[in-house]
Amino acid sequence: MKKITIPLQTAPLIHCITNAISVETVANALLYIGAKPIMTEDIRAFNDLALQTNSLLLNLGSLSLDKEKSILAASKLAIGKEPVVLDVVGIASAKSAMKVAKKIIADQPTIVRGNISEMRALCDLQTHGRGVDGSLLDQTDEELINLITALKQLPQESIYVATGTKDIVVARNNVWVLSNGVPELDRFTGSGDTLSGLLAALLGEGASPEDAAIQAISYLNIAGETAKSKTVTSGIAEFRQLFLNELSLLGVEDSDWINKIRGTKNDETIIFSDSEI
């Protein structure tokens, strides 16, 4: 595992077609970690942007017919030319979103991310998710094993990220189960969208897809843990502000944050260092 320096060193430009509910949060999160966001759905700009951007984020949240056209057009331009992150938010509850997701997945995006219930739906497993929220009923140890088995059956040209109380990363040769994070991250809008932005940013920096997945998830979750340790009240608004602030601080104030990652790789406890693992 090669450690990625945050704030990012090359200021990668990330084209984001993301959830309208969290567009400002995602844009600012990218700035906080040293990336540069551009948030446009205007198809007329895509050819010019493709000459400048370092990665593409496609988020199916707040999907519409116009947004669908933009997402598919951007995906067609980017696949095979720059890293692409697909966030499959909403596919557990809307057939329209599932249809778009499957079109893009057929072209093998770099990373496919959703919550555990959404990723179960993608694999045609039973899901208890409601709306865009995951369900704890889908996150028992037995159900996580079922999901990992199903994700391994999908085309392995992509990496699959399923987030919940534990986060799963399925790559061609490895399965990671990561255990950092705090419940408060699931109690405000945009934490999942922010993660997808971080994934795209680390890919844009030139990180390998597997390194980007493990470290984006962990950086966000450790920032959440640190924010919780600094809260004075139990208010979620206070936590949210401290969490967003921590995205800009963690990599500066704690150069060893990567050593706080908890979890397993292929069922073995992971111990991080600056060397390969």
Short mmCIF file of C-alpha atoms in Angstrom, two decimals:
data_model
loop_
_atom_site.label_atom_id
_atom_site.label_comp_id
_atom_site.label_asym_id
_atom_site.label_seq_id
_atom_site.Cartn_x
_atom_site.Cartn_y
_atom_site.Cartn_z
CA MET A 1 0.00 0.00 0.00
CA LYS A 2 1.54 3.30 -1.09
CA LYS A 3 0.55 6.15 1.22
CA ILE A 4 -1.15 9.08 -0.53
CA THR A 5 -0.13 12.50 0.77
CA ILE A 6 -3.08 14.68 1.77
CA PRO A 7 -3.42 17.58 1.01
CA LEU A 8 -2.87 16.35 -2.53
CA GLN A 9 0.28 17.53 -4.26
CA THR A 10 -0.87 17.99 -7.89
CA ALA A 11 -4.22 19.75 -7.32
CA PRO A 12 -6.11 17.34 -9.62
CA LEU A 13 -9.13 18.78 -11.43
CA ILE A 14 -12.21 16.67 -10.76
CA HIS A 15 -15.31 16.90 -12.95
CA CYS A 16 -18.29 16.16 -10.72
CA ILE A 17 -21.83 15.43 -11.84
CA THR A 18 -23.17 14.87 -8.38
CA ASN A 19 -26.18 15.00 -6.10
CA ALA A 20 -27.85 18.42 -6.15
CA ILE A 21 -28.50 18.11 -2.41
CA SER A 22 -24.80 17.97 -1.55
CA VAL A 23 -23.05 19.66 -4.47
CA GLU A 24 -21.56 22.45 -2.34
CA THR A 25 -20.40 20.01 0.35
CA VAL A 26 -18.65 17.83 -2.23
CA ALA A 27 -17.02 20.81 -3.96
CA ASN A 28 -15.68 22.17 -0.68
CA ALA A 29 -14.49 18.76 0.50
CA LEU A 30 -12.39 18.47 -2.65
CA LEU A 31 -10.87 21.88 -2.00
CA TYR A 32 -10.20 20.93 1.63
CA ILE A 33 -7.99 17.98 0.58
CA GLY A 34 -6.15 19.88 -2.15
CA ALA A 35 -8.16 18.99 -5.27
CA LYS A 36 -10.00 21.34 -7.64
CA PRO A 37 -13.69 20.69 -8.39
CA ILE A 38 -15.70 21.67 -11.43
CA MET A 39 -19.42 21.01 -11.01
CA THR A 40 -21.22 21.15 -14.33
CA GLU A 41 -23.84 19.07 -16.11
CA ASP A 42 -23.69 21.13 -19.33
CA ILE A 43 -23.02 18.63 -22.11
CA ARG A 44 -21.72 21.44 -24.34
CA ALA A 45 -18.70 21.83 -22.04
CA PHE A 46 -17.73 18.17 -21.80
CA ASN A 47 -15.33 17.96 -24.76
CA ASP A 48 -13.34 20.93 -23.49
CA LEU A 49 -13.34 19.66 -19.91
CA ALA A 50 -12.14 16.22 -20.94
CA LEU A 51 -8.89 17.81 -22.12
CA GLN A 52 -8.24 19.27 -18.66
CA THR A 53 -9.70 17.03 -15.97
CA ASN A 54 -7.92 14.26 -14.07
CA SER A 55 -10.95 12.18 -13.09
CA LEU A 56 -14.74 12.07 -13.31
CA LEU A 57 -17.35 11.58 -10.59
CA LEU A 58 -20.81 10.40 -11.65
CA ASN A 59 -23.41 10.41 -8.86
CA LEU A 60 -26.94 9.17 -9.59
CA GLY A 61 -28.52 11.20 -6.77
CA SER A 62 -31.42 13.54 -7.66
CA LEU A 63 -31.59 11.88 -11.07
CA SER A 64 -33.65 13.44 -13.88
CA LEU A 65 -33.92 12.87 -17.62
CA ASP A 66 -31.56 15.76 -18.31
CA LYS A 67 -29.08 14.59 -15.69
CA GLU A 68 -29.21 11.06 -17.09
CA LYS A 69 -28.22 12.41 -20.51
CA SER A 70 -25.35 14.35 -18.95
CA ILE A 71 -24.10 11.37 -16.97
CA LEU A 72 -24.15 9.03 -19.94
CA ALA A 73 -22.46 11.58 -22.20
CA ALA A 74 -19.70 12.29 -19.68
CA SER A 75 -19.17 8.60 -19.07
CA LYS A 76 -18.84 7.88 -22.79
CA LEU A 77 -16.14 10.54 -23.11
CA ALA A 78 -14.18 9.49 -20.03
CA ILE A 79 -14.20 5.69 -19.91
CA GLY A 80 -10.79 4.42 -20.93
CA LYS A 81 -9.28 7.93 -20.89
CA GLU A 82 -9.42 8.97 -17.24
CA PRO A 83 -10.54 7.38 -13.94
CA VAL A 84 -14.29 7.26 -13.38
CA VAL A 85 -16.12 6.87 -10.06
CA LEU A 86 -19.77 5.83 -10.23
CA ASP A 87 -21.89 6.42 -7.12
CA VAL A 88 -25.02 4.27 -7.46
CA VAL A 89 -27.10 6.15 -4.90
CA GLY A 90 -30.80 5.37 -5.25
CA ILE A 91 -30.60 2.13 -7.22
CA ALA A 92 -32.19 0.13 -4.41
CA SER A 93 -35.39 2.13 -4.70
CA ALA A 94 -35.62 3.36 -8.31
CA LYS A 95 -35.51 1.22 -11.46
CA SER A 96 -34.56 4.30 -13.49
CA ALA A 97 -31.35 4.74 -11.47
CA MET A 98 -30.56 1.02 -11.71
CA LYS A 99 -30.90 1.16 -15.50
CA VAL A 100 -28.43 4.03 -15.77
CA ALA A 101 -26.02 2.35 -13.34
CA LYS A 102 -25.94 -0.86 -15.35
CA LYS A 103 -25.27 1.03 -18.58
CA ILE A 104 -22.22 2.69 -17.06
CA ILE A 105 -20.99 -0.43 -15.25
CA ALA A 106 -20.99 -2.26 -18.59
CA ASP A 107 -18.24 0.14 -19.68
CA GLN A 108 -16.11 -0.76 -16.62
CA PRO A 109 -15.73 2.41 -14.53
CA THR A 110 -12.73 2.50 -12.21
CA ILE A 111 -14.67 2.39 -8.93
CA VAL A 112 -18.35 1.65 -8.25
CA ARG A 113 -19.57 2.86 -4.85
CA GLY A 114 -22.82 2.61 -2.94
CA ASN A 115 -24.06 1.83 0.53
CA ILE A 116 -24.33 -1.84 1.41
CA SER A 117 -28.05 -2.02 0.61
CA GLU A 118 -27.49 -0.38 -2.79
CA MET A 119 -24.64 -2.72 -3.63
CA ARG A 120 -26.81 -5.68 -2.65
CA ALA A 121 -29.45 -4.44 -5.09
CA LEU A 122 -26.78 -4.16 -7.78
CA CYS A 123 -25.95 -7.82 -7.18
CA ASP A 124 -29.64 -8.85 -7.28
CA LEU A 125 -29.60 -9.75 -3.58
CA GLN A 126 -32.53 -9.02 -1.29
CA THR A 127 -32.22 -5.60 0.29
CA HIS A 128 -33.99 -3.83 3.15
CA GLY A 129 -32.80 -0.37 2.13
CA ARG A 130 -35.38 2.43 1.96
CA GLY A 131 -35.00 5.40 -0.33
CA VAL A 132 -31.30 6.25 -0.40
CA ASP A 133 -30.60 4.84 3.08
CA GLY A 134 -28.98 1.52 3.87
CA SER A 135 -30.44 -0.92 6.37
CA LEU A 136 -28.71 -2.57 9.31
CA LEU A 137 -30.60 -5.75 8.38
CA ASP A 138 -28.32 -5.99 5.34
CA GLN A 139 -25.16 -5.65 7.44
CA THR A 140 -25.02 -8.80 9.57
CA ASP A 141 -21.83 -10.84 9.24
CA GLU A 142 -23.69 -13.44 7.20
CA GLU A 143 -25.13 -10.87 4.80
CA LEU A 144 -21.75 -9.17 4.38
CA ILE A 145 -20.23 -12.50 3.37
CA ASN A 146 -23.07 -13.00 0.88
CA LEU A 147 -22.45 -9.54 -0.57
CA ILE A 148 -18.70 -10.09 -0.89
CA THR A 149 -19.35 -13.38 -2.72
CA ALA A 150 -21.77 -11.64 -5.08
CA LEU A 151 -19.44 -8.70 -5.76
CA LYS A 152 -16.71 -11.13 -6.75
CA GLN A 153 -18.98 -12.33 -9.55
CA LEU A 154 -19.18 -8.86 -11.12
CA PRO A 155 -16.62 -7.80 -13.78
CA GLN A 156 -13.33 -7.41 -11.93
CA GLU A 157 -12.06 -4.61 -14.15
CA SER A 158 -13.84 -2.33 -11.65
CA ILE A 159 -13.32 -2.04 -7.89
CA TYR A 160 -16.47 -2.22 -5.76
CA VAL A 161 -16.96 -0.21 -2.58
CA ALA A 162 -19.89 -0.92 -0.24
CA THR A 163 -20.19 1.37 2.77
CA GLY A 164 -21.95 0.86 6.09
CA THR A 165 -21.06 0.10 9.70
CA LYS A 166 -18.20 -1.80 8.08
CA ASP A 167 -16.89 -0.82 4.67
CA ILE A 168 -16.13 -3.42 2.02
CA VAL A 169 -13.71 -3.08 -0.87
CA VAL A 170 -13.64 -5.87 -3.44
CA ALA A 171 -10.72 -5.70 -5.87
CA ARG A 172 -9.50 -8.30 -8.35
CA ASN A 173 -7.25 -10.13 -5.88
CA ASN A 174 -8.19 -8.70 -2.50
CA VAL A 175 -11.16 -8.20 -0.18
CA TRP A 176 -10.85 -5.47 2.45
CA VAL A 177 -13.23 -5.02 5.38
CA LEU A 178 -12.60 -1.67 7.08
CA SER A 179 -13.85 -0.79 10.56
CA ASN A 180 -13.16 2.91 11.16
CA GLY A 181 -15.91 5.51 11.44
CA VAL A 182 -18.61 6.80 13.78
CA PRO A 183 -22.44 6.59 13.55
CA GLU A 184 -22.72 10.38 13.28
CA LEU A 185 -21.39 10.22 9.70
CA ASP A 186 -24.68 8.61 8.70
CA ARG A 187 -26.82 11.29 10.34
CA PHE A 188 -26.42 14.17 7.89
CA THR A 189 -26.81 14.50 4.14
CA GLY A 190 -23.77 14.16 1.94
CA SER A 191 -21.22 11.99 3.74
CA GLY A 192 -21.50 9.27 1.08
CA ASP A 193 -21.36 11.82 -1.73
CA THR A 194 -18.28 13.32 -0.08
CA LEU A 195 -16.61 9.91 -0.01
CA SER A 196 -17.22 9.50 -3.72
CA GLY A 197 -15.59 12.89 -4.27
CA LEU A 198 -12.55 11.78 -2.26
CA LEU A 199 -12.33 8.60 -4.30
CA ALA A 200 -12.29 10.62 -7.52
CA ALA A 201 -9.73 13.05 -6.11
CA LEU A 202 -7.26 10.36 -5.06
CA LEU A 203 -7.62 8.68 -8.43
CA GLY A 204 -7.01 12.05 -10.07
CA GLU A 205 -3.82 12.36 -8.04
CA GLY A 206 -2.60 9.20 -9.73
CA ALA A 207 -3.18 6.66 -6.95
CA SER A 208 -3.96 3.10 -7.92
CA PRO A 209 -7.68 2.31 -7.69
CA GLU A 210 -7.19 -0.03 -4.74
CA ASP A 211 -5.01 2.44 -2.82
CA ALA A 212 -7.48 5.22 -3.58
CA ALA A 213 -10.41 3.17 -2.31
CA ILE A 214 -8.79 2.09 0.97
CA GLN A 215 -7.34 5.49 1.79
CA ALA A 216 -10.32 7.64 0.76
CA ILE A 217 -12.66 5.57 2.93
CA SER A 218 -10.25 5.57 5.83
CA TYR A 219 -9.35 9.26 5.62
CA LEU A 220 -13.03 10.21 5.76
CA ASN A 221 -13.78 7.83 8.62
CA ILE A 222 -10.75 8.82 10.70
CA ALA A 223 -11.67 12.47 10.14
CA GLY A 224 -15.07 11.56 11.57
CA GLU A 225 -13.52 9.87 14.59
CA THR A 226 -11.28 12.87 15.24
CA ALA A 227 -14.21 15.28 14.85
CA LYS A 228 -16.27 13.31 17.37
CA SER A 229 -13.43 13.48 19.89
CA LYS A 230 -13.53 17.27 19.61
CA THR A 231 -17.30 17.78 19.95
CA VAL A 232 -18.61 19.57 23.04
CA THR A 233 -22.30 18.79 22.56
CA SER A 234 -24.17 15.87 21.03
CA GLY A 235 -25.54 18.07 18.25
CA ILE A 236 -25.13 16.69 14.74
CA ALA A 237 -24.70 20.17 13.26
CA GLU A 238 -21.66 20.71 15.47
CA PHE A 239 -20.25 17.32 14.52
CA ARG A 240 -20.82 17.97 10.80
CA GLN A 241 -18.93 21.25 10.93
CA LEU A 242 -16.03 19.71 12.84
CA PHE A 243 -15.93 16.76 10.43
CA LEU A 244 -15.75 19.00 7.35
CA ASN A 245 -13.07 21.06 9.07
CA GLU A 246 -11.14 17.90 9.90
CA LEU A 247 -10.98 16.96 6.21
CA SER A 248 -8.67 19.94 5.77
CA LEU A 249 -6.72 19.33 8.99
CA LEU A 250 -6.15 15.58 9.37
CA GLY A 251 -3.45 15.17 6.72
CA VAL A 252 -1.64 18.29 7.96
CA GLU A 253 -1.81 17.67 11.70
CA ASP A 254 -1.43 13.87 11.72
CA SER A 255 1.06 12.59 9.17
CA ASP A 256 0.59 9.08 10.59
CA TRP A 257 -3.19 8.96 10.16
CA ILE A 258 -2.86 5.93 7.88
CA ASN A 259 -1.62 3.87 10.83
CA LYS A 260 -5.02 4.32 12.48
CA ILE A 261 -6.78 2.27 9.79
CA ARG A 262 -8.55 -0.75 11.26
CA GLY A 263 -9.79 -3.80 9.42
CA THR A 264 -8.81 -6.91 7.51
CA LYS A 265 -7.37 -7.78 4.13
CA ASN A 266 -8.34 -11.26 2.94
CA ASP A 267 -9.37 -12.05 6.53
CA GLU A 268 -5.97 -11.06 7.97
CA THR A 269 -5.63 -8.05 10.31
CA ILE A 270 -4.02 -5.17 8.44
CA ILE A 271 -1.04 -3.28 9.80
CA PHE A 272 -0.06 -0.22 7.80
CA SER A 273 3.38 1.22 7.30
CA ASP A 274 5.15 3.11 4.56
CA SER A 275 6.09 -0.19 2.99
CA GLU A 276 3.96 -2.37 0.74
CA ILE A 277 1.57 -4.76 2.47
#
